[in-house]
Coordinates of C-alpha atoms and ligand atoms in Angstrom, one line a residue:
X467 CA 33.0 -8.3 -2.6
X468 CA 30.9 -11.2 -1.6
X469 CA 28.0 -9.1 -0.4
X470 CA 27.5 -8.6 -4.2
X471 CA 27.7 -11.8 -5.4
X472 CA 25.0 -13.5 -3.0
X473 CA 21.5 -12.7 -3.8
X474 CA 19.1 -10.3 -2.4
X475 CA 15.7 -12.2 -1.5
X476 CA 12.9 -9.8 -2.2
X477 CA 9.3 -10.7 -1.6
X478 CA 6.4 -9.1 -3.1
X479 CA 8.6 -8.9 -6.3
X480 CA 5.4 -9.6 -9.0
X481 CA 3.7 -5.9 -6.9
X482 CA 4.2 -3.1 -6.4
X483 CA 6.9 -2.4 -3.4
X484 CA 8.7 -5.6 -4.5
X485 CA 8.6 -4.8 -8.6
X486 CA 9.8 -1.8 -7.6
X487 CA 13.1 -2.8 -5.4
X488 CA 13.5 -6.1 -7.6
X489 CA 14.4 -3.4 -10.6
X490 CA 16.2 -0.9 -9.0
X491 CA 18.7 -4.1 -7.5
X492 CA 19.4 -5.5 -10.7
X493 CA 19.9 -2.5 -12.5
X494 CA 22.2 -1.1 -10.0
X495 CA 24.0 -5.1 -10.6
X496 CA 22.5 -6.4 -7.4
X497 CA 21.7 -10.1 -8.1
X498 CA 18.4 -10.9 -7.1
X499 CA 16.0 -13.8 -5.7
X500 CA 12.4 -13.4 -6.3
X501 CA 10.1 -15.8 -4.3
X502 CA 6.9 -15.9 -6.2
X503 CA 3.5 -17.8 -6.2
X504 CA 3.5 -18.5 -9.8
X505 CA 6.9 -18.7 -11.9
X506 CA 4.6 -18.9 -15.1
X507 CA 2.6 -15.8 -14.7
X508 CA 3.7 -12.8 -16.8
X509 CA 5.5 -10.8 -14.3
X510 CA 7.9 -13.6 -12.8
X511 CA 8.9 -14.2 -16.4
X512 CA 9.5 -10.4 -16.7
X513 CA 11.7 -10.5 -13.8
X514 CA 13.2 -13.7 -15.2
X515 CA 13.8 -12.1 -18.4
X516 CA 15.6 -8.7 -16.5
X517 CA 17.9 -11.4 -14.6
X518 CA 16.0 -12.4 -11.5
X519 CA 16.8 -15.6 -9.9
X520 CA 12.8 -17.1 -9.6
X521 CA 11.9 -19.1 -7.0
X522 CA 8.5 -21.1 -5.6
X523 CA 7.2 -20.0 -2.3
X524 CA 4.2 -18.8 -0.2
X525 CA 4.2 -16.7 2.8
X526 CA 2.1 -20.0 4.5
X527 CA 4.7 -22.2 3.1
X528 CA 7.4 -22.0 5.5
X529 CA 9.4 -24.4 4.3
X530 CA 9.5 -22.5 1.0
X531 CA 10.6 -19.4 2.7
X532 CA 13.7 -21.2 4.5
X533 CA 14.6 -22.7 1.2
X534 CA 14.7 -19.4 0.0
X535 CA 16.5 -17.3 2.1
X536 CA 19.9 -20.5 1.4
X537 CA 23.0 -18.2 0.6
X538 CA 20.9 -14.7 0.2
X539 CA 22.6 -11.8 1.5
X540 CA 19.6 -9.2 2.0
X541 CA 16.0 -9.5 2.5
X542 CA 13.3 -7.3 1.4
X543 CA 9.9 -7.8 3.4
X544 CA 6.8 -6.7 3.0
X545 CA 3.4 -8.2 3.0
X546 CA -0.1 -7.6 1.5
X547 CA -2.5 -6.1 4.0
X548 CA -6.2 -6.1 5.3
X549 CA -6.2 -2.4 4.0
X550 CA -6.2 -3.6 0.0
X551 CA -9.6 -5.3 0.3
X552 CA -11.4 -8.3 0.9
X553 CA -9.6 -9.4 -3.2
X554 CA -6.3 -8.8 -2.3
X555 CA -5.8 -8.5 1.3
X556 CA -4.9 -10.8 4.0
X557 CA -5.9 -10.2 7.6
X558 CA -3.9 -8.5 10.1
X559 CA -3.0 -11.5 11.7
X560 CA -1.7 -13.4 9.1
X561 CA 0.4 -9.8 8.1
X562 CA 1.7 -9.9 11.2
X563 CA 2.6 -13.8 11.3
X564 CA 4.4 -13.8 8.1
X565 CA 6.1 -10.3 8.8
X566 CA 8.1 -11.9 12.1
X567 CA 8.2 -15.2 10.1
X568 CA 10.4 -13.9 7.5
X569 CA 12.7 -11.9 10.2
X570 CA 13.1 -15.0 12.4
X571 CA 13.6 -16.9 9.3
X572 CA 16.4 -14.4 7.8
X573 CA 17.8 -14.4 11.0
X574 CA 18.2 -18.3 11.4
X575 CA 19.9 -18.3 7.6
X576 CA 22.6 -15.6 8.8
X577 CA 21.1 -13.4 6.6
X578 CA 23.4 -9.9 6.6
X579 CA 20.5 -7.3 6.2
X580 CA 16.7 -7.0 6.1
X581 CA 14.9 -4.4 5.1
X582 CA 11.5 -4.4 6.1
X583 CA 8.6 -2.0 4.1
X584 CA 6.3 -0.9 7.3
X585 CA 4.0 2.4 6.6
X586 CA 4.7 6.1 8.1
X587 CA 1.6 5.6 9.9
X588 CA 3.2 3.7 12.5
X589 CA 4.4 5.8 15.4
X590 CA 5.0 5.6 19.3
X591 CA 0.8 5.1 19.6
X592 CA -0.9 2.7 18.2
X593 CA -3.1 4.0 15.1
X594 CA -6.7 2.1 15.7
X595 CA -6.4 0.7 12.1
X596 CA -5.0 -2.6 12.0
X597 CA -3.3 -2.9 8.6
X598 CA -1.1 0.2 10.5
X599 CA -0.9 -1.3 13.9
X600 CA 0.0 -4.7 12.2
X601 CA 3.1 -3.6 10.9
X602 CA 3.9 -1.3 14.3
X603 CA 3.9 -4.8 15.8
X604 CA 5.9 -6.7 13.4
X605 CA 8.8 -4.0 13.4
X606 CA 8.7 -4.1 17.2
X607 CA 9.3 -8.0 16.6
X608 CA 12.6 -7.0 14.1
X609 CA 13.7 -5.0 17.0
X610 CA 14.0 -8.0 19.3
X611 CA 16.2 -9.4 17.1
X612 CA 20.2 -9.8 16.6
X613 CA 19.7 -8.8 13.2
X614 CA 21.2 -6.5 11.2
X615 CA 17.4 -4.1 10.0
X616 CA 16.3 -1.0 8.3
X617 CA 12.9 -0.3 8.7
X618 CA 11.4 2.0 5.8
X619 CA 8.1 3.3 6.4
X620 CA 6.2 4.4 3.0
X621 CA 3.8 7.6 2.9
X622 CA 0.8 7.3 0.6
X623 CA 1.5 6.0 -2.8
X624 CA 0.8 8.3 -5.9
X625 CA -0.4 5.6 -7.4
X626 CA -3.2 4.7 -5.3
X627 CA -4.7 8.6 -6.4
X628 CA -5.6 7.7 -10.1
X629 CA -7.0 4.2 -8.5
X630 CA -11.0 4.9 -10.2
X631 CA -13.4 6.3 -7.5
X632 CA -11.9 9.6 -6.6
X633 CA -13.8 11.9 -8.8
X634 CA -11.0 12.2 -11.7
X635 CA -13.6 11.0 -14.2
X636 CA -16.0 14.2 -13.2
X637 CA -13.5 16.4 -13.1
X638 CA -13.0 16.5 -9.6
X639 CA -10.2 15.0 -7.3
X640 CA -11.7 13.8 -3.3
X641 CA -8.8 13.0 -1.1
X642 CA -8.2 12.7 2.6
X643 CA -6.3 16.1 3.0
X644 CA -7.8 19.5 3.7
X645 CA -7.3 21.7 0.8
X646 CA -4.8 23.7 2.9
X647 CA -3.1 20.8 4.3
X648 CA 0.1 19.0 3.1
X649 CA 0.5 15.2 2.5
X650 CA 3.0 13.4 1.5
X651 CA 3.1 10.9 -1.4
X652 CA 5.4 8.2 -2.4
X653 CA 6.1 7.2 -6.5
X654 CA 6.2 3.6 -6.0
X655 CA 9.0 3.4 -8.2
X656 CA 11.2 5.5 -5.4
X657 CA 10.8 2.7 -3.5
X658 CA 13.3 0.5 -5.2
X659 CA 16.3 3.4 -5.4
X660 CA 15.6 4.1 -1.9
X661 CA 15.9 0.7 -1.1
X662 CA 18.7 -0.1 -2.9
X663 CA 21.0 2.9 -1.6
X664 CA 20.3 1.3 1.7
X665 CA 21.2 -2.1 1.1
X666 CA 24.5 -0.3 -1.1
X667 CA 25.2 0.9 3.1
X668 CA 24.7 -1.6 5.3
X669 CA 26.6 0.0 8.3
X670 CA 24.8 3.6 8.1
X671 CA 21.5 2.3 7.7
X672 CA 21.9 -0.9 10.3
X673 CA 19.3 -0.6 13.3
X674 CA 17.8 2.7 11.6
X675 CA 13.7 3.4 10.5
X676 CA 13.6 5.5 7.8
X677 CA 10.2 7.3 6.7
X678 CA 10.5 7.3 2.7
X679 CA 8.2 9.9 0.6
X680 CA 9.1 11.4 -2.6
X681 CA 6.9 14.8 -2.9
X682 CA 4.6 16.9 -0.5
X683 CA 1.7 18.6 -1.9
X684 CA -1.6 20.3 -0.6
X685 CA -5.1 19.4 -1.8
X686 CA -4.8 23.1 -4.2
X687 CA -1.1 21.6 -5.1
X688 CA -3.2 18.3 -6.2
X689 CA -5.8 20.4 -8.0
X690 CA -2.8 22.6 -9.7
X691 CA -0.9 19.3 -11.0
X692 CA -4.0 17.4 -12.1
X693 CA -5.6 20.5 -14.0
X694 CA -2.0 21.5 -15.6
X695 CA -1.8 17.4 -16.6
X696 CA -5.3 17.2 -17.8
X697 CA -5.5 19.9 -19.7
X698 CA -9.0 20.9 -18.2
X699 CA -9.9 21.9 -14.7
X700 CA -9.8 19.6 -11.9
X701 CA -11.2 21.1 -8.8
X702 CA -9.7 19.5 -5.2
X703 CA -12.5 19.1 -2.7
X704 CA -11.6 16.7 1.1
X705 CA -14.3 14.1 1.3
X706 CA -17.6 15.0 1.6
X707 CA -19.2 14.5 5.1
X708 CA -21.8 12.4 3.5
X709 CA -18.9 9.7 1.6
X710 CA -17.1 9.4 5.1
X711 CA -20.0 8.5 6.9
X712 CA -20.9 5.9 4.7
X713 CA -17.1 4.2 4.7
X714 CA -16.2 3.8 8.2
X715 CA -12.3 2.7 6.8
X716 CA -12.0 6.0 5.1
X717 CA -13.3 8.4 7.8
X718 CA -10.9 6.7 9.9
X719 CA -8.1 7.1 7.8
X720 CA -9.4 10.4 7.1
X721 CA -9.4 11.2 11.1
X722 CA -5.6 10.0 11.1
X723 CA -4.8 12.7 8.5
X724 CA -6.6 15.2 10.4
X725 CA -4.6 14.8 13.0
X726 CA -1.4 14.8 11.5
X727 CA -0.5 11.0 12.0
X728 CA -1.0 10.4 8.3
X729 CA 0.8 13.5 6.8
X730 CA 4.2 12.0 6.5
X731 CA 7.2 13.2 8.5
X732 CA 9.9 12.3 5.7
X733 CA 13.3 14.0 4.9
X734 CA 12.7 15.0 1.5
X735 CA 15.9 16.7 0.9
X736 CA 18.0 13.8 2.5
X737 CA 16.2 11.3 0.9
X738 CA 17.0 12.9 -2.6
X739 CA 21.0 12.9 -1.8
X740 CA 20.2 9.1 -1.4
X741 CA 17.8 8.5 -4.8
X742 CA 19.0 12.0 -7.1
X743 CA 16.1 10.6 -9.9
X744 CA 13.3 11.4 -6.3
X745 CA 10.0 12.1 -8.2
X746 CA 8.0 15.2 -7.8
X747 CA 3.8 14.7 -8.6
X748 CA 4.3 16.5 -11.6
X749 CA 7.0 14.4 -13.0
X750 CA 5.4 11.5 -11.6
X751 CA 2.0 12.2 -13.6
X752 CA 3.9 13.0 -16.5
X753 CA 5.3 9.7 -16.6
X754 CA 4.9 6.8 -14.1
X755 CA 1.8 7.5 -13.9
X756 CA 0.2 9.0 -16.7
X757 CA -1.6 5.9 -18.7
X758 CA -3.2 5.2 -15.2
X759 CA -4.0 9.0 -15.0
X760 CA -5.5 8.8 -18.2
X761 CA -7.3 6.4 -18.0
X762 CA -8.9 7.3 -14.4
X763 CA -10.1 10.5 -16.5
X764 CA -12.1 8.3 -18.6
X765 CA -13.3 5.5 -15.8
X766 CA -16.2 6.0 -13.5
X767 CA -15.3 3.7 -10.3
X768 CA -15.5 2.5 -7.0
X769 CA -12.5 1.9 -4.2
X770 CA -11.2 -1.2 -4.7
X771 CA -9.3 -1.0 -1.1
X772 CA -10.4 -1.0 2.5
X773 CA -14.0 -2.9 4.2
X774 CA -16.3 -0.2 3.0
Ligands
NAP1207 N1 -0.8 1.8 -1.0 C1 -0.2 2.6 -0.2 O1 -0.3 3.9 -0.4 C2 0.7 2.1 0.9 C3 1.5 2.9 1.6 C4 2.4 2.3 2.6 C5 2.3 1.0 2.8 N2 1.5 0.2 2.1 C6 1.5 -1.3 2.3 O2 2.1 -1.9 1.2 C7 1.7 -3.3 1.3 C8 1.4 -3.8 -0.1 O3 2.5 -3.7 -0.9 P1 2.3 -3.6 -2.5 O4 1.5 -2.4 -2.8 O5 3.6 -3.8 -3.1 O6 1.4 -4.9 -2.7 P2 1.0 -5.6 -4.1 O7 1.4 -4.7 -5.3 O8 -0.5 -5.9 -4.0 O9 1.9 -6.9 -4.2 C9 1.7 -7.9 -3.3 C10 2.8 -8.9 -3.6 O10 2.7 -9.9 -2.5 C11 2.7 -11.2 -3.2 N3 1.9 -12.1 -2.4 C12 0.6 -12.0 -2.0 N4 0.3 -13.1 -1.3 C13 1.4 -13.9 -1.2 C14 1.7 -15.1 -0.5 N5 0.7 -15.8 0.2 N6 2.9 -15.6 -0.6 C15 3.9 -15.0 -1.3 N7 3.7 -13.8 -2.0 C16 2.4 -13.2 -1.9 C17 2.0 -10.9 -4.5 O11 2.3 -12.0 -5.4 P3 1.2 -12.5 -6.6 O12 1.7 -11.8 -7.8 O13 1.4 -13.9 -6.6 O14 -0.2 -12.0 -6.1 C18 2.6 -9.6 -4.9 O15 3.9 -9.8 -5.4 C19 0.6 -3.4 2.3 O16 1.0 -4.0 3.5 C20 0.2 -2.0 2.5 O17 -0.5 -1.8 3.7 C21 0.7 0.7 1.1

């Protein structure tokens, strides 16, 4: 079949989201197309090395984007955001410019399906946060289009919890949730088998937005898996009054959990008949996860993400 000889374009290939669906394409024999900022840097020779077809581009570079997107069959989107710091981050308007960019783009090329990564923040309201609301308005952009789309929309990633600076080092664990309430959480490596089942099905996932999570826990499910993985009590405590009033993006974020916006809404069950190898915490933290883990135990920090 053609569709698996031409190339799936995936952006974002040398992070996270994109490592993640870059992988899980070619190991399922999907060739892929990785636009990347810097071919020499270690992880586009990685990709190189695990059969990745490299090429030069920039989000601001347009013309490196249409060069890309030449003979590719799929397209994976996403975009850093305003939410990963002043470092990393881009604003929300450039987010938003480069999200429709790449849609209109795909769409001039004839390109047979795009998947964009949004956030399960986004919902029929705007959030008030505008690394969410970006991304609401870029997949109401891909909606416009005669495109063939899936929209996934990520829940938290476990691997932002052993980021340094929530309390793992004092053997404590501060999070957004209540200790009662349940949150969703996403092991970034899901991301690619998720993503690659719904490129494997173009016609059931066409025109479809698909909120992608891999486990559910509590705050005293948090403090459960992180004691039984440390080997030493971690006790789960919501942030303190005093922390959220001193980080306006948190206490918003934490408001958007409070009210449920930020809980996550996803299908477990279905989304484990698409992606068998779906990750519980515990496996997650066991594995994936556990050098960063580890080493969060041992690392006094601050949040690297958000305005503070
Ligand atoms: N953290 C969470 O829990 C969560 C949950 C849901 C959604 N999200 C969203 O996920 C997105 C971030 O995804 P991620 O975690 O995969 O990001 P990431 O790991 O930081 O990776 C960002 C990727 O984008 C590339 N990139 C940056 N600027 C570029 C440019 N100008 N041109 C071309 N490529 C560029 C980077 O390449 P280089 O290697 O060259 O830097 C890197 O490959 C954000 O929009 C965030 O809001 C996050």
């Amino acid at each position: 079949m053609t569709e698996n000889k031409q190339p799936i374009l995936v952006f974002g290939a040398t992070g996270q989201q994109g490592g993640s669906v870059a992988v899980a394409l070619l190991r399922a024999g999907r060739p892929v197309r990785a636009l990347v900022r810097d071919p020499a840097a270690d992880k586009a020779s990685a990709l190189r090395a695990a059969g990745a077809e490299i090429v030069l581009g920039d989000f601001a570079d347009t013309a490196s984007l249409r060069a890309a997107m030449t003979g590719a069959y799929g397209v994976f989107s996403v975009q850093p955001s305003s939410g990963m710091g002043p470092l990393l981050g881009i604003s929300d308007e450039e987010e938003e410019r480069y999200g429709c960019a790449i849609a209109d783009l795909a769409l001039e090329a004839g390109v047979q399906h795009l998947v964009y990564s949004s956030t399960d923040a986004v919902g029929d309201t705007p959030t008030g946060m505008g690394h969410f609301d970006s991304k609401a308005r870029i997949e109401a952009h891909i909606r416009t289009l005669p495109i063939t789309a899936t929209i996934v929309r990520p829940a938290a990633f476990m691997e932002m919890l052993v980021m340094p600076g929530f309390g793992l080092d004092q053997g404590q664990f501060n999070f957004f949730v209540q200790p009662d309430q349940a949150m969703q959480l996403l092991a970034v490596a899901d991301i690619g088998k998720y993503v690659t089942a719904i490129f494997a099905d173009r016609g059931r996932w066409a025109g479809q937005t698909l909120e992608i999570a891999s486990d559910m826990l509590t705050g005293r499910d948090l403090e459960a898996a992180f004691t039984a993985a440390a080997g030493h009590p971690i006790r789960y405590a919501r942030f303190s009054e005093e922390v959220l009033a001193g980080n306006a993006f948190l206490a918003k974020l934490t408001a958007l959990v409070d009210n449920g916006r930020l809980v996550g809404r996803a299908d477990l069950a279905a989304l484990r008949a698409l992606n068998p190898q779906q990750q519980s915490f515990a496996t997650w933290l066991a594995g994936d996860g556990k050098a960063a883990f580890h080493a969060a135990l041992g690392q006094a920090g601050r949040w690297g993400y958000g305005h503070g």
